[in-house]
Amino acid sequence: MSDYKKPVVWRWEDENENRAGNRPTAGSRFEQILPKGEKPLQVYSLGTPNGIKVTIMLEELKAAGLNLDYDLFNINIGQGDQFGSDFVALNPNSKIPAMLDQETGIPVFESANILLYLAEKYGKLLPKDIKQKTEVLNWLFWQTGAAPFVGGGFGHFFHYAPTEQEYPINRYTMETKRQLDLLNQLLAERPYVAGQDYSIADISIWSWYGRLVKDEVYPGAAAFLDAFAYPHLLTWAEKIAKRPAVQRGLAADYQFI
Ligand SMILES: N[C@@H](CCC(=O)N[C@@H](CS)C(=O)NCC(=O)O)C(=O)O
């Protein structure tokens, strides 16, 4: 229970002048010149569940023999780099990851969209057949809609919130476990998320859910969520974790800006 009573109009009274602090407004907060390398793909990111999707994908493409290369820059979201003018020009939503394809001049943001862009550009990890492709996209889009309940909901109240609060923890644990059960049932029937083949849907979902059940996102969460209750999900998570490109994607070397 709390004594909080909602006002009629919510206002942010304690305006935080710290450039990294949360604010109820969007847009650039300061002038910034981001470094740019010579390689075709410029990636501005961080080793978070959304960020690792991109480095894993790039390493998978390299492992498949494609001739591509990328410069990888560290965006320190704790210091507010995502609110600088150059980053906002790439991604007006001020979230990592963002990518610039210097061969086409196209900026790309939203991690799942970066996966899709790369899969289409290089012709890998996304089937051409409409039925199979749609099944990959079903699960890719599922991840983008589902994971905020894990990250912004469960993870926030389990790991980051300053106090332990029963109501939001129950609400988001319920939903997170429902999602884990869904994936466990799916992976009981097929080796990969969208069927017989590894795809961008696996990269996208593993980066959140695979790592969550391996206790690599929020310490203690695997026990709290009883990850052993999802054996098919765990088997799949281990299988993906063993892929050399996944390991290289996780160990990617970021240049500091
Ligand atoms: N839906 C976005 C989410 C991206 C996202 O939330 N990024 C976080 C780090 S994982 C971020 O940049 N947070 C900084 C902030 O919110 O200011 C995606 O998949 O790319």
CSV table of C-alpha atoms and ligand atoms in Angstrom, one decimal:
chain,number,residue,atom,x,y,z
A,1,MET,CA,0.0,0.0,0.0
A,2,SER,CA,1.1,3.6,-0.6
A,3,ASP,CA,-0.2,7.0,0.4
A,4,TYR,CA,0.3,8.3,-3.2
A,5,LYS,CA,-2.7,10.1,-4.7
A,6,LYS,CA,-2.6,10.9,-8.4
A,7,PRO,CA,-2.9,14.6,-9.3
A,8,VAL,CA,-5.2,15.6,-12.1
A,9,VAL,CA,-2.3,16.6,-14.4
A,10,TRP,CA,1.1,14.9,-13.9
A,11,ARG,CA,4.0,17.3,-13.9
A,12,TRP,CA,7.7,16.7,-13.6
A,13,GLU,CA,8.6,19.2,-10.9
A,14,ASP,CA,12.1,18.2,-10.1
A,15,GLU,CA,13.5,18.9,-13.6
A,16,ASN,CA,16.8,17.1,-13.8
A,17,GLU,CA,19.5,19.1,-15.4
A,18,ASN,CA,21.9,16.1,-15.5
A,19,ARG,CA,22.3,15.4,-19.2
A,20,ALA,CA,21.6,11.6,-18.7
A,21,GLY,CA,18.6,11.9,-16.4
A,22,ASN,CA,15.1,10.9,-17.5
A,23,ARG,CA,12.9,13.7,-18.8
A,24,PRO,CA,9.4,13.7,-20.2
A,25,THR,CA,10.7,15.3,-23.4
A,26,ALA,CA,12.4,13.9,-26.5
A,27,GLY,CA,15.1,15.4,-28.7
A,28,SER,CA,18.8,16.4,-28.6
A,29,ARG,CA,20.1,17.9,-25.3
A,30,PHE,CA,23.6,18.9,-26.4
A,31,GLU,CA,25.8,19.3,-29.5
A,32,GLN,CA,27.8,16.2,-30.2
A,33,ILE,CA,30.1,14.9,-32.9
A,34,LEU,CA,30.2,11.1,-33.0
A,35,PRO,CA,33.3,9.4,-34.4
A,36,LYS,CA,32.9,7.7,-37.7
A,37,GLY,CA,35.2,5.0,-39.1
A,38,GLU,CA,36.0,3.9,-42.6
A,39,LYS,CA,34.2,0.6,-42.5
A,40,PRO,CA,30.8,0.2,-44.3
A,41,LEU,CA,28.8,-0.3,-41.2
A,42,GLN,CA,29.0,2.1,-38.2
A,43,VAL,CA,27.4,0.7,-35.1
A,44,TYR,CA,26.7,2.9,-32.0
A,45,SER,CA,25.7,0.5,-29.2
A,46,LEU,CA,26.5,-1.1,-25.9
A,47,GLY,CA,26.6,-4.7,-24.5
A,48,THR,CA,22.9,-4.8,-23.3
A,49,PRO,CA,20.3,-7.3,-24.4
A,50,ASN,CA,19.3,-5.0,-27.3
A,51,GLY,CA,22.8,-4.1,-28.2
A,52,ILE,CA,24.3,-7.6,-28.4
A,53,LYS,CA,21.7,-8.6,-31.0
A,54,VAL,CA,23.6,-6.5,-33.5
A,55,THR,CA,27.1,-7.7,-32.8
A,56,ILE,CA,25.9,-11.3,-32.8
A,57,MET,CA,24.2,-10.8,-36.1
A,58,LEU,CA,27.3,-9.1,-37.6
A,59,GLU,CA,29.5,-11.9,-36.4
A,60,GLU,CA,27.1,-14.5,-37.8
A,61,LEU,CA,27.2,-12.8,-41.2
A,62,LYS,CA,31.0,-12.8,-41.1
A,63,ALA,CA,31.0,-16.5,-40.0
A,64,ALA,CA,28.8,-17.2,-43.0
A,65,GLY,CA,31.6,-15.9,-45.2
A,66,LEU,CA,30.2,-12.5,-46.1
A,67,ASN,CA,32.5,-9.8,-46.8
A,68,LEU,CA,31.4,-7.1,-44.4
A,69,ASP,CA,33.0,-5.1,-41.6
A,70,TYR,CA,31.9,-2.7,-39.0
A,71,ASP,CA,33.2,0.0,-36.6
A,72,LEU,CA,31.6,-0.4,-33.2
A,73,PHE,CA,31.4,2.6,-30.8
A,74,ASN,CA,30.4,2.6,-27.2
A,75,ILE,CA,27.4,4.8,-26.3
A,76,ASN,CA,27.5,5.4,-22.6
A,77,ILE,CA,23.8,5.6,-21.8
A,78,GLY,CA,24.6,6.3,-18.1
A,79,GLN,CA,26.3,9.5,-19.2
A,80,GLY,CA,23.6,10.4,-21.6
A,81,ASP,CA,25.5,9.9,-24.9
A,82,GLN,CA,22.2,8.9,-26.5
A,83,PHE,CA,20.9,12.4,-26.1
A,84,GLY,CA,23.7,14.1,-28.2
A,85,SER,CA,22.8,15.7,-31.5
A,86,ASP,CA,24.7,13.2,-33.7
A,87,PHE,CA,23.1,10.2,-32.0
A,88,VAL,CA,19.6,11.8,-32.1
A,89,ALA,CA,20.1,12.4,-35.9
A,90,LEU,CA,20.6,8.6,-36.2
A,91,ASN,CA,17.9,7.6,-33.8
A,92,PRO,CA,15.4,10.3,-32.7
A,93,ASN,CA,14.2,7.9,-30.0
A,94,SER,CA,17.6,8.2,-28.2
A,95,LYS,CA,18.1,4.5,-27.5
A,96,ILE,CA,20.9,2.1,-28.5
A,97,PRO,CA,21.5,0.4,-30.8
A,98,ALA,CA,21.7,2.6,-33.9
A,99,MET,CA,23.6,1.9,-37.1
A,100,LEU,CA,24.6,3.8,-40.2
A,101,ASP,CA,25.2,2.0,-43.4
A,102,GLN,CA,27.8,4.1,-45.2
A,103,GLU,CA,27.3,2.1,-48.4
A,104,THR,CA,23.7,3.2,-48.7
A,105,GLY,CA,23.7,6.2,-46.4
A,106,ILE,CA,20.7,4.7,-44.5
A,107,PRO,CA,20.5,5.1,-40.7
A,108,VAL,CA,18.8,2.2,-39.0
A,109,PHE,CA,17.4,2.0,-35.4
A,110,GLU,CA,15.4,-0.5,-33.3
A,111,SER,CA,17.4,-3.6,-32.8
A,112,ALA,CA,15.0,-5.9,-34.5
A,113,ASN,CA,14.9,-3.6,-37.5
A,114,ILE,CA,18.7,-3.7,-37.6
A,115,LEU,CA,18.5,-7.5,-37.7
A,116,LEU,CA,16.0,-7.3,-40.5
A,117,TYR,CA,18.0,-4.8,-42.5
A,118,LEU,CA,21.2,-6.8,-42.3
A,119,ALA,CA,19.3,-10.1,-43.0
A,120,GLU,CA,17.8,-8.6,-46.1
A,121,LYS,CA,21.0,-6.8,-47.3
A,122,TYR,CA,23.2,-9.8,-46.9
A,123,GLY,CA,20.6,-12.5,-47.7
A,124,LYS,CA,21.1,-14.6,-44.5
A,125,LEU,CA,19.1,-15.8,-41.5
A,126,LEU,CA,15.7,-14.8,-43.0
A,127,PRO,CA,14.1,-17.3,-45.4
A,128,LYS,CA,12.8,-16.1,-48.7
A,129,ASP,CA,9.8,-18.4,-48.7
A,130,ILE,CA,6.8,-16.3,-47.6
A,131,LYS,CA,5.5,-18.8,-45.1
A,132,GLN,CA,8.8,-19.4,-43.4
A,133,LYS,CA,9.7,-15.7,-43.6
A,134,THR,CA,6.5,-14.7,-41.9
A,135,GLU,CA,7.0,-17.2,-39.1
A,136,VAL,CA,10.5,-15.6,-38.5
A,137,LEU,CA,8.8,-12.2,-38.5
A,138,ASN,CA,6.0,-13.4,-36.2
A,139,TRP,CA,8.6,-14.1,-33.5
A,140,LEU,CA,10.9,-11.2,-34.3
A,141,PHE,CA,7.9,-8.8,-33.8
A,142,TRP,CA,6.8,-10.9,-30.7
A,143,GLN,CA,10.1,-10.1,-29.1
A,144,THR,CA,9.9,-6.4,-29.7
A,145,GLY,CA,6.4,-6.3,-28.1
A,146,ALA,CA,7.1,-8.8,-25.3
A,147,ALA,CA,10.6,-7.9,-24.0
A,148,PRO,CA,9.6,-4.4,-22.6
A,149,PHE,CA,7.5,-6.4,-20.0
A,150,VAL,CA,10.7,-8.2,-19.0
A,151,GLY,CA,13.1,-5.2,-19.3
A,152,GLY,CA,11.0,-2.2,-18.3
A,153,GLY,CA,8.7,-4.2,-16.1
A,154,PHE,CA,10.2,-7.3,-14.4
A,155,GLY,CA,13.8,-6.2,-14.6
A,156,HIS,CA,13.1,-2.7,-13.4
A,157,PHE,CA,11.2,-3.8,-10.3
A,158,PHE,CA,13.3,-6.9,-9.6
A,159,HIS,CA,16.7,-5.4,-10.1
A,160,TYR,CA,16.8,-1.6,-10.3
A,161,ALA,CA,13.9,-0.1,-8.2
A,162,PRO,CA,15.1,1.4,-5.0
A,163,THR,CA,12.5,-0.6,-2.9
A,164,GLU,CA,11.0,-4.1,-3.2
A,165,GLN,CA,7.4,-3.6,-4.2
A,166,GLU,CA,5.1,-6.6,-4.2
A,167,TYR,CA,2.4,-5.4,-6.6
A,168,PRO,CA,4.6,-4.6,-9.7
A,169,ILE,CA,6.9,-7.6,-9.0
A,170,ASN,CA,3.9,-9.9,-9.0
A,171,ARG,CA,2.4,-8.3,-12.1
A,172,TYR,CA,5.6,-8.4,-14.2
A,173,THR,CA,6.8,-11.8,-12.9
A,174,MET,CA,3.5,-13.3,-13.9
A,175,GLU,CA,3.8,-11.9,-17.4
A,176,THR,CA,7.5,-12.9,-17.7
A,177,LYS,CA,6.8,-16.4,-16.6
A,178,ARG,CA,3.9,-16.6,-19.1
A,179,GLN,CA,6.3,-15.6,-21.8
A,180,LEU,CA,8.9,-18.2,-20.7
A,181,ASP,CA,6.2,-20.9,-20.7
A,182,LEU,CA,5.2,-19.9,-24.2
A,183,LEU,CA,8.8,-20.2,-25.5
A,184,ASN,CA,9.3,-23.4,-23.6
A,185,GLN,CA,6.2,-24.9,-25.3
A,186,LEU,CA,7.3,-23.7,-28.7
A,187,LEU,CA,10.8,-25.1,-28.3
A,188,ALA,CA,9.5,-28.4,-27.2
A,189,GLU,CA,8.2,-28.8,-30.7
A,190,ARG,CA,11.0,-27.3,-32.9
A,191,PRO,CA,14.7,-26.9,-32.6
A,192,TYR,CA,14.7,-23.1,-33.3
A,193,VAL,CA,12.2,-20.4,-32.6
A,194,ALA,CA,10.7,-20.2,-36.1
A,195,GLY,CA,11.2,-23.8,-37.2
A,196,GLN,CA,14.0,-26.0,-38.3
A,197,ASP,CA,16.5,-23.3,-39.0
A,198,TYR,CA,18.4,-20.7,-36.9
A,199,SER,CA,17.2,-17.2,-37.8
A,200,ILE,CA,17.2,-13.6,-36.7
A,201,ALA,CA,14.2,-14.5,-34.5
A,202,ASP,CA,16.6,-16.7,-32.4
A,203,ILE,CA,19.2,-13.9,-32.1
A,204,SER,CA,16.5,-11.5,-31.0
A,205,ILE,CA,14.8,-13.8,-28.5
A,206,TRP,CA,18.0,-15.4,-27.2
A,207,SER,CA,19.5,-12.0,-26.4
A,208,TRP,CA,16.8,-11.4,-23.8
A,209,TYR,CA,15.2,-14.7,-22.8
A,210,GLY,CA,18.1,-17.1,-23.4
A,211,ARG,CA,20.3,-14.9,-21.3
A,212,LEU,CA,17.6,-14.3,-18.7
A,213,VAL,CA,17.2,-18.1,-18.0
A,214,LYS,CA,21.0,-18.5,-17.9
A,215,ASP,CA,21.0,-15.7,-15.2
A,216,GLU,CA,23.0,-13.4,-17.3
A,217,VAL,CA,20.7,-10.4,-17.3
A,218,TYR,CA,19.5,-9.7,-13.7
A,219,PRO,CA,21.5,-11.6,-11.0
A,220,GLY,CA,19.2,-14.0,-9.1
A,221,ALA,CA,16.4,-13.7,-11.7
A,222,ALA,CA,16.8,-17.3,-13.0
A,223,ALA,CA,16.2,-18.7,-9.6
A,224,PHE,CA,13.4,-16.3,-8.8
A,225,LEU,CA,11.7,-17.2,-12.1
A,226,ASP,CA,12.4,-20.9,-11.6
A,227,ALA,CA,14.2,-21.2,-14.9
A,228,PHE,CA,14.6,-25.0,-14.5
A,229,ALA,CA,10.8,-25.2,-15.1
A,230,TYR,CA,11.6,-24.4,-18.7
A,231,PRO,CA,13.9,-27.2,-19.9
A,232,HIS,CA,13.3,-26.8,-23.6
A,233,LEU,CA,14.0,-23.1,-23.4
A,234,LEU,CA,17.2,-23.9,-21.4
A,235,THR,CA,18.4,-26.5,-23.9
A,236,TRP,CA,17.9,-24.0,-26.8
A,237,ALA,CA,19.6,-21.2,-24.8
A,238,GLU,CA,22.7,-23.4,-24.2
A,239,LYS,CA,22.8,-24.4,-27.9
A,240,ILE,CA,22.8,-20.8,-29.1
A,241,ALA,CA,25.3,-19.8,-26.4
A,242,LYS,CA,27.8,-22.3,-27.9
A,243,ARG,CA,27.8,-20.8,-31.3
A,244,PRO,CA,31.2,-19.2,-32.0
A,245,ALA,CA,29.6,-16.1,-33.6
A,246,VAL,CA,27.4,-15.6,-30.6
A,247,GLN,CA,30.5,-15.8,-28.3
A,248,ARG,CA,32.3,-13.3,-30.6
A,249,GLY,CA,29.3,-11.0,-30.6
A,250,LEU,CA,29.2,-11.0,-26.8
A,251,ALA,CA,32.9,-10.3,-26.6
A,252,ALA,CA,32.9,-7.5,-29.3
A,253,ASP,CA,35.4,-4.8,-28.7
A,254,TYR,CA,33.8,-1.3,-28.4
A,255,GLN,CA,35.7,1.9,-29.1
A,256,PHE,CA,35.1,4.6,-26.6
A,257,ILE,CA,33.8,7.9,-28.0
B,1,LIG,N1,13.0,-1.2,-28.8
B,1,LIG,C1,14.4,-0.7,-28.7
B,1,LIG,C2,14.8,-0.6,-27.2
B,1,LIG,C3,16.2,0.0,-27.1
B,1,LIG,C4,16.5,0.3,-25.7
B,1,LIG,O1,15.6,0.3,-24.8
B,1,LIG,N2,17.8,0.6,-25.4
B,1,LIG,C5,18.2,0.9,-24.1
B,1,LIG,C6,19.4,0.1,-23.7
B,1,LIG,S1,19.1,-1.6,-23.9
B,1,LIG,C7,18.6,2.4,-24.1
B,1,LIG,O2,19.3,2.9,-25.0
B,1,LIG,N3,18.3,3.1,-23.0
B,1,LIG,C8,18.7,4.5,-22.8
B,1,LIG,C9,17.6,5.3,-22.3
B,1,LIG,O3,16.5,4.9,-22.2
B,1,LIG,O4,17.8,6.5,-22.2
B,1,LIG,C10,15.3,-1.7,-29.5
B,1,LIG,O5,15.0,-2.9,-29.5
B,1,LIG,O6,16.3,-1.2,-30.1
